[in-house]
mmCIF file of C-alpha atoms and ligand atoms in Angstrom:
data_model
loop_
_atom_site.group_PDB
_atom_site.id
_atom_site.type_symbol
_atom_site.label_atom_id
_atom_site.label_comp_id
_atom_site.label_asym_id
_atom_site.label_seq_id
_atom_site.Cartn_x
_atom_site.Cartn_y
_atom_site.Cartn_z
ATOM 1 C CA UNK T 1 -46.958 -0.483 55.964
ATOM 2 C CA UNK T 2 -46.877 -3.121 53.402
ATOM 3 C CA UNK T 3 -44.407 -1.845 50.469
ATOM 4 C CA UNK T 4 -45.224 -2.702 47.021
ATOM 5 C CA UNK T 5 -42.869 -0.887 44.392
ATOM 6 C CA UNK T 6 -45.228 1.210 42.354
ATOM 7 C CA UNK T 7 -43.544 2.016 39.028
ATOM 8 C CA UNK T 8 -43.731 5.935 38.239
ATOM 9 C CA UNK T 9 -44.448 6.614 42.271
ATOM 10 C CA UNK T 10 -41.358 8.820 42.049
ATOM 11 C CA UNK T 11 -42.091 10.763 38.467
ATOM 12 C CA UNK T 12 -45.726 10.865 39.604
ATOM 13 C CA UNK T 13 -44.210 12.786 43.191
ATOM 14 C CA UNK T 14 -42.137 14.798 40.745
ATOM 15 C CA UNK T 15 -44.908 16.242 38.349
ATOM 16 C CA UNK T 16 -47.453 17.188 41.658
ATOM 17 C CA UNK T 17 -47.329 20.527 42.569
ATOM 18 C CA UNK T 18 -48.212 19.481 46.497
ATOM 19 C CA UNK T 19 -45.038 17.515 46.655
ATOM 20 C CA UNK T 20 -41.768 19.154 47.693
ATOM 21 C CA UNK T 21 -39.020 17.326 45.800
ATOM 22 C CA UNK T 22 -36.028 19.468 47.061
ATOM 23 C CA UNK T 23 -37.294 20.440 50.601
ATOM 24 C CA UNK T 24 -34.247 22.007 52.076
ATOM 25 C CA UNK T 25 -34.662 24.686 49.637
ATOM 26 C CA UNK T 26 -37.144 25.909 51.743
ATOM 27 C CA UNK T 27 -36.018 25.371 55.032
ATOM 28 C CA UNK T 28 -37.027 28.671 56.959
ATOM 29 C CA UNK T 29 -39.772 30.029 54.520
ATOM 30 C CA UNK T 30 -42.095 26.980 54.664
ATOM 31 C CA UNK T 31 -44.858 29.558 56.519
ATOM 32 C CA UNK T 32 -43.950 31.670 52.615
ATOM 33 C CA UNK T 33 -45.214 28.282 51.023
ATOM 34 C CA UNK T 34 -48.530 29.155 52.048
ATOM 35 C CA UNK T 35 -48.958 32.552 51.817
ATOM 36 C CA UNK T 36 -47.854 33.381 55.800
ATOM 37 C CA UNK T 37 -51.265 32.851 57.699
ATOM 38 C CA UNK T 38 -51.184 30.088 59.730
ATOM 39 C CA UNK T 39 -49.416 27.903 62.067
ATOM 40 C CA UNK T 40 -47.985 24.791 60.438
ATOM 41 C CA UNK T 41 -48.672 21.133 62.081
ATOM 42 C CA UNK T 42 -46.770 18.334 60.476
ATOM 43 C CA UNK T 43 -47.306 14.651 60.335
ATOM 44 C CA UNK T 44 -44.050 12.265 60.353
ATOM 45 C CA UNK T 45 -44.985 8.770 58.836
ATOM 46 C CA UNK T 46 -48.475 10.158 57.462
ATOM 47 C CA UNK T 47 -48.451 6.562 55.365
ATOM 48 C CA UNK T 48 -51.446 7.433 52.504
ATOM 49 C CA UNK T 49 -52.440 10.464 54.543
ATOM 50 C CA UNK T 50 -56.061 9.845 55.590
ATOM 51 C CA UNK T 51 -55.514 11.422 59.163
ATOM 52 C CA UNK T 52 -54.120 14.741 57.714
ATOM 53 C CA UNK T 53 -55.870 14.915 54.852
ATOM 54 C CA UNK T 54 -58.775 14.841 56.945
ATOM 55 C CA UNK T 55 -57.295 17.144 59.373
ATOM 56 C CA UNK T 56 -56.601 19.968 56.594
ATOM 57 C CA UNK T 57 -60.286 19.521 55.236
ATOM 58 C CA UNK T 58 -61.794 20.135 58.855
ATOM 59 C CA UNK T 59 -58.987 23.235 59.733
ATOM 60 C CA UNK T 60 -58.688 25.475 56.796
ATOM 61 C CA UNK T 61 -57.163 28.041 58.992
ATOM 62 C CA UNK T 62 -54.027 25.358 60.050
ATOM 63 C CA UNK T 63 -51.022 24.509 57.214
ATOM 64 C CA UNK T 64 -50.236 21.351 56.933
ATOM 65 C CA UNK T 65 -47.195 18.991 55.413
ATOM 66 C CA UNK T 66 -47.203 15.170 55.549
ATOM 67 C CA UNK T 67 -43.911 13.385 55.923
ATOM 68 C CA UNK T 68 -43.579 9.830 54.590
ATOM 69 C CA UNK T 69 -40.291 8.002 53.405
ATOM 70 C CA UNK T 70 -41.431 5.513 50.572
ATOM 71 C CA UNK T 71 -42.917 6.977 47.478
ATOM 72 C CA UNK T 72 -45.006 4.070 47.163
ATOM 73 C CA UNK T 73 -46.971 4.993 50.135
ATOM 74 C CA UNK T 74 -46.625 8.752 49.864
ATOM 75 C CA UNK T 75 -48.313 8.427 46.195
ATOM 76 C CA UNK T 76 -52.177 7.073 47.683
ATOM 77 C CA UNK T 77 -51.695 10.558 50.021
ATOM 78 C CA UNK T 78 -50.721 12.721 46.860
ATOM 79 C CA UNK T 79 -53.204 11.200 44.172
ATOM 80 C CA UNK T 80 -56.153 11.514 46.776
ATOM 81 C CA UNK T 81 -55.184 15.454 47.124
ATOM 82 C CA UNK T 82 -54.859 16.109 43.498
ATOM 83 C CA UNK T 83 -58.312 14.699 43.449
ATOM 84 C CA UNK T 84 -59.398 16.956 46.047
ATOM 85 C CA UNK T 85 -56.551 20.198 46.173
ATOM 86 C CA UNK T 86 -57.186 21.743 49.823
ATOM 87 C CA UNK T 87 -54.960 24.707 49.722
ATOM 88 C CA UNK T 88 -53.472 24.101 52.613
ATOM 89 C CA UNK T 89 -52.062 20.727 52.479
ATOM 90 C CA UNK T 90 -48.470 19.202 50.883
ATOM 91 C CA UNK T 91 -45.889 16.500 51.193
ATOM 92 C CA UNK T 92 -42.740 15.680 51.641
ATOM 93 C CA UNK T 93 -40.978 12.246 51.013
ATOM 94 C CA UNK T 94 -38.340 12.260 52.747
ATOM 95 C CA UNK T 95 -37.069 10.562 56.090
ATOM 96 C CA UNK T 96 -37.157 12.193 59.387
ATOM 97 C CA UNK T 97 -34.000 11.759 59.875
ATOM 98 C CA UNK T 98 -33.566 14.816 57.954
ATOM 99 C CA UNK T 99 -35.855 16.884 59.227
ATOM 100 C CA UNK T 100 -33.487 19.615 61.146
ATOM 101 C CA UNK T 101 -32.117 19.999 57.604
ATOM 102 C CA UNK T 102 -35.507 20.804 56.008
ATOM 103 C CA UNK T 103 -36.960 22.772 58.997
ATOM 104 C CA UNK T 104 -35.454 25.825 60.899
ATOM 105 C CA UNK T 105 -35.654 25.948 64.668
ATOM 106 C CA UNK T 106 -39.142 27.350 65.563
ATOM 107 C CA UNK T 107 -40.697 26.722 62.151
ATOM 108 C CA UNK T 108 -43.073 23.953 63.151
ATOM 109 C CA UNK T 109 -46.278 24.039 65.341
ATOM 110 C CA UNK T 110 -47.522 20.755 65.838
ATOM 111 C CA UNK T 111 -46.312 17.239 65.163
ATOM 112 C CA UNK T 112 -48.193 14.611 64.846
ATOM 113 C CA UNK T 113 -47.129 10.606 64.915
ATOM 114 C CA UNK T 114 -49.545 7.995 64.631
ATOM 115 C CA UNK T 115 -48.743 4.205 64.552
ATOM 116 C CA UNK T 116 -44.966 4.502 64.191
ATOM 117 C CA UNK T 117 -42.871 1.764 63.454
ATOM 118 C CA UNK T 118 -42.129 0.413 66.575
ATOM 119 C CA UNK T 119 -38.549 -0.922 65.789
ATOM 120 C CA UNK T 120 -38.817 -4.387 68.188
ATOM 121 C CA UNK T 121 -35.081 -4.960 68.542
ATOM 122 C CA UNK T 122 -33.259 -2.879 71.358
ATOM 123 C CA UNK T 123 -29.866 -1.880 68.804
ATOM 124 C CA UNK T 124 -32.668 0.067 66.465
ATOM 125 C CA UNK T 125 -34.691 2.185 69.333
ATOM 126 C CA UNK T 126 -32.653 5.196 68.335
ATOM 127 C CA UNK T 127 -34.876 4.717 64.741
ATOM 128 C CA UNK T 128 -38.186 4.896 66.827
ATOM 129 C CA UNK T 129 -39.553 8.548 66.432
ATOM 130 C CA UNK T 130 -40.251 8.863 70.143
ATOM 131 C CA UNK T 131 -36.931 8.005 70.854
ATOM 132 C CA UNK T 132 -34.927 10.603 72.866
ATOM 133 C CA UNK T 133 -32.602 11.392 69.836
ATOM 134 C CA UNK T 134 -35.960 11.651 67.737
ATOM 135 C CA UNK T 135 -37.176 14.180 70.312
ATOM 136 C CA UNK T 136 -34.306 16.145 70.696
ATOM 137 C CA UNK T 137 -34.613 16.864 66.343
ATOM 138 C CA UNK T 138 -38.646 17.648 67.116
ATOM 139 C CA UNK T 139 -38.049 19.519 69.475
ATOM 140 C CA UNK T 140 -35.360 21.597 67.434
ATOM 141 C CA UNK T 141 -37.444 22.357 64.269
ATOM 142 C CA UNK T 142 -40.522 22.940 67.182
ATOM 143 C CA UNK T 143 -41.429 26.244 68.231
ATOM 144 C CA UNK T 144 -41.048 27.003 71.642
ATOM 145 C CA UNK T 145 -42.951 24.118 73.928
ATOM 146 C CA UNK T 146 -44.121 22.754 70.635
ATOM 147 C CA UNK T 147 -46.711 19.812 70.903
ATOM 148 C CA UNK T 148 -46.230 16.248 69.987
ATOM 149 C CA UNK T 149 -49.325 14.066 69.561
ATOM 150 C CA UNK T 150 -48.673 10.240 69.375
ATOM 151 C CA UNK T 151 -51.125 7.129 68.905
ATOM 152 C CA UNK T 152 -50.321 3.373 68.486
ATOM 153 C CA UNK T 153 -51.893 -0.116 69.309
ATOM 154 C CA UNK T 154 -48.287 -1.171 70.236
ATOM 155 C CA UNK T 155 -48.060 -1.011 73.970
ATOM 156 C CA UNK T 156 -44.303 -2.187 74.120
ATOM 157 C CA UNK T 157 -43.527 1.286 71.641
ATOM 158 C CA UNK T 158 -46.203 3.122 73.807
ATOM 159 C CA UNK T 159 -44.530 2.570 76.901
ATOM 160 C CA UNK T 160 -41.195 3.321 76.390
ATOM 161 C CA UNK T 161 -42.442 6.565 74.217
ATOM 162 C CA UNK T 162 -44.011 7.974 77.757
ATOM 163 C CA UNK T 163 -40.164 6.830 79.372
ATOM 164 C CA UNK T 164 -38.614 8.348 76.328
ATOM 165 C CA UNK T 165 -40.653 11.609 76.882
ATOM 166 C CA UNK T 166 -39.567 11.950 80.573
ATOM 167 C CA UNK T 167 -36.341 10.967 80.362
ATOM 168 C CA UNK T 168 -35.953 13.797 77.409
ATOM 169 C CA UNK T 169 -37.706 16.538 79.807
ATOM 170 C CA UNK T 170 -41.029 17.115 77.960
ATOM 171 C CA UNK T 171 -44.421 17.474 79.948
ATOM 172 C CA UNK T 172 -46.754 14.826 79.787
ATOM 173 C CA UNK T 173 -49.671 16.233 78.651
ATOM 174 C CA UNK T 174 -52.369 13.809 78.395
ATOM 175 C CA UNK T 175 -51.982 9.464 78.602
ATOM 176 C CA UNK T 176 -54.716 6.938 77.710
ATOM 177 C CA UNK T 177 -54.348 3.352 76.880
ATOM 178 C CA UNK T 178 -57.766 3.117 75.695
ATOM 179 C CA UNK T 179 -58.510 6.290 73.609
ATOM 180 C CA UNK T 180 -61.741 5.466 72.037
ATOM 181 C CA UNK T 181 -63.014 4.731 75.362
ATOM 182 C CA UNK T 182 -61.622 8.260 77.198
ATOM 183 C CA UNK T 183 -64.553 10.349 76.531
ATOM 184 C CA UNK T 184 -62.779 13.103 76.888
ATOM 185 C CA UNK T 185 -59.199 12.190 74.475
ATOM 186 C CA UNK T 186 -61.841 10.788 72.143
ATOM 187 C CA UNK T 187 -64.023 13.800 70.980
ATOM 188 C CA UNK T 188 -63.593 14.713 67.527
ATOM 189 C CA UNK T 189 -60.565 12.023 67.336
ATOM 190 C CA UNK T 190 -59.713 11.578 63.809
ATOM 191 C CA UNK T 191 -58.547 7.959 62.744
ATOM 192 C CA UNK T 192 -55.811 7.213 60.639
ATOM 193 C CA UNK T 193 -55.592 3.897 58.178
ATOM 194 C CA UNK T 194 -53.907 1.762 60.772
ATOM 195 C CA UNK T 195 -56.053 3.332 63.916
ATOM 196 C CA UNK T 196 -59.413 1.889 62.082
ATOM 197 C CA UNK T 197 -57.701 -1.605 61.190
ATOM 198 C CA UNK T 198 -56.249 -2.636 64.110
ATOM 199 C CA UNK T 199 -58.989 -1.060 66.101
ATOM 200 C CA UNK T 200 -61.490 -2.666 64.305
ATOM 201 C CA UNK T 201 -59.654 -6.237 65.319
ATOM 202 C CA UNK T 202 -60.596 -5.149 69.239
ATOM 203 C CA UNK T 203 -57.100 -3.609 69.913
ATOM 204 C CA UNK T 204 -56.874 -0.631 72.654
ATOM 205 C CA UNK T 205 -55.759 2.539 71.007
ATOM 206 C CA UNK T 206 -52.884 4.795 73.251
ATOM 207 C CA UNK T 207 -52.424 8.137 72.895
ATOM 208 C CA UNK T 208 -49.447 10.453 74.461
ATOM 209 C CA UNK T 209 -49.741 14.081 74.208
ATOM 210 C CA UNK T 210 -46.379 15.888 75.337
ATOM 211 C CA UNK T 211 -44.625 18.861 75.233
ATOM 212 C CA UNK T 212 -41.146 20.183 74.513
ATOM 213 C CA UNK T 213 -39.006 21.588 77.228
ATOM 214 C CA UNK T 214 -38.102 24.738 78.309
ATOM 215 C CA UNK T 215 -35.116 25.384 75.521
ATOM 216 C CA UNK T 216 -31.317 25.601 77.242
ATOM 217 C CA UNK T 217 -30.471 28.619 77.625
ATOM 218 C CA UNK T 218 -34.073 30.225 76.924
ATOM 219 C CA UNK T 219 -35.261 33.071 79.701
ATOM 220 C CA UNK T 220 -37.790 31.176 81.597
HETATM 221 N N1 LIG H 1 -49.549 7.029 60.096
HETATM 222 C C1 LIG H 1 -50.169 6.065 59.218
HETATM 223 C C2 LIG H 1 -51.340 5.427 59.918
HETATM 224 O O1 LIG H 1 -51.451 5.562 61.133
HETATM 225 O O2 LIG H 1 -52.156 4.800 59.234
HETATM 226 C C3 LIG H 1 -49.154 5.014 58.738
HETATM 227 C C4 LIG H 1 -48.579 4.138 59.783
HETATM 228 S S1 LIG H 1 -47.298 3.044 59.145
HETATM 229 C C5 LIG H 1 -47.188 1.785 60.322
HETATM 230 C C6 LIG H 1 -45.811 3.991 59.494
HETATM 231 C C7 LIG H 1 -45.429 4.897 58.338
HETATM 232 O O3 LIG H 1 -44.356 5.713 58.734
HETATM 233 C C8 LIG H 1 -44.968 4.126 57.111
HETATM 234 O O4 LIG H 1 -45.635 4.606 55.972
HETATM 235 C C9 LIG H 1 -43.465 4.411 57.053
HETATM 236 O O5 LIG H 1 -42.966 4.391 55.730
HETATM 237 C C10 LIG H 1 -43.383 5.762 57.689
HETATM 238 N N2 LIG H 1 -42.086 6.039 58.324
HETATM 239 C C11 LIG H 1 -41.448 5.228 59.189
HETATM 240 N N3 LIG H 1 -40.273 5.760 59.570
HETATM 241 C C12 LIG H 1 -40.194 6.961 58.940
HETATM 242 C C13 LIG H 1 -39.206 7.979 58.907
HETATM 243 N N4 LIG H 1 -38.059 7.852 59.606
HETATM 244 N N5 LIG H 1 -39.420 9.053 58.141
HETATM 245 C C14 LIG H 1 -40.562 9.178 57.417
HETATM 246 N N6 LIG H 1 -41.538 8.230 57.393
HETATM 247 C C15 LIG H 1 -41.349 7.141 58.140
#
């Protein structure tokens, strides 16, 4: 995601009441948020938000809360849903390194991760989100056997997410290197910014559905 520094992002973020500017003050009550009546799905790295956005209009009856780290990219998401306030849509800016301190266990649904950096150099694959420590955090804030759903062009970061995911015990779910061409993985697939650029260039989409272990301890 190309970063430009937009002046005011931050005090923009700060004024718009679908931001969350001190999300560990709800950690535990984000189902309260929205008035208790759905699950929530989260997206980490929702860039400016098109896939979720999109997501929220088509499922009224799902909650959902965008993750994104820069400002400058979270602000496209924020000003296109003050344009448009679905009720059941927010954001968080904030990096997912944090997220076991701004979810409980249990608390989230779904996650969602499309196009994630793919962090080239072996010393930073700890930072990729489908690394095993990255799992390990999902999987804590997840409710039981909660659902990951991953897409990226990058087949290197594709790859070693499916390794990841078995080495870290979840079920693999679903695998195609080539979703727009899986007829079934491709009905009612919703694309995100990056999915329709680099698609649109001829590259093969993947997509990695998976799912959270059994949880230590847990009665079978
Ligand atoms: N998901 C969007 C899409 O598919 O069009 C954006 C993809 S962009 C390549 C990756 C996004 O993830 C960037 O906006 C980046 O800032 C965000 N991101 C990367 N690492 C993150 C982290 N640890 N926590 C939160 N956001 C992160």
């Amino acid at each position: 995601m190309r970063l430009r520094n937009i002046p005011g992002a931050r005090e923009e973020m700060v004024a718009s009441p679908y931001v969350y500017t001190e999300p560990q003050e709800h950690r535990g009550h984000w189902r309260e948020e929205f008035g208790n009546r759905a699950p929530l799905y989260i997206e980490v790295g929702m860039g400016k938000g098109q896939f979720i956005q999109t997501l929220a209009r088509l499922h009224p009856d799902i909650d959902y809360i965008g993750i994104e780290k820069y400002s400058s990219v979270l602000l496209r998401g924020v000003q296109k849903q003050e344009e448009e306030q679905l009720p059941n849509l927010r954001f968080i800016r904030m990096d997912a390194e944090q997220i076991e301190e701004v979810f409980a266990p249990g608390e989230v649904d779904r996650i969602y991760l499309n196009f994630s950096d793919p962090w080239p150099k072996d010393r930073h694959a700890k930072r990729r989100l489908t690394s095993t420590t990255f799992l390990g955090r999902f999987a804590a804030v997840g409710r039981e056997h909660v659902r990951i759903e991953f897409k990226t062009d990058n087949m290197g970061l594709f790859d070693f997410s499916v390794e990841s995911a078995a080495e870290a015990g979840w079920k693999i779910l679903a695998v195609t290197r080539d979703l727009h061409a899986d007829p079934v993985l491709a009905e009612g697939n919703v694309m995100t910014e990056y999915e329709e650029k680099f698609s649109s260039r001829g590259n093969p989409i993947g997509k990695l559905i998976i799912e959270a272990p059994d949880r230590k301890g847990a009665p079978q």
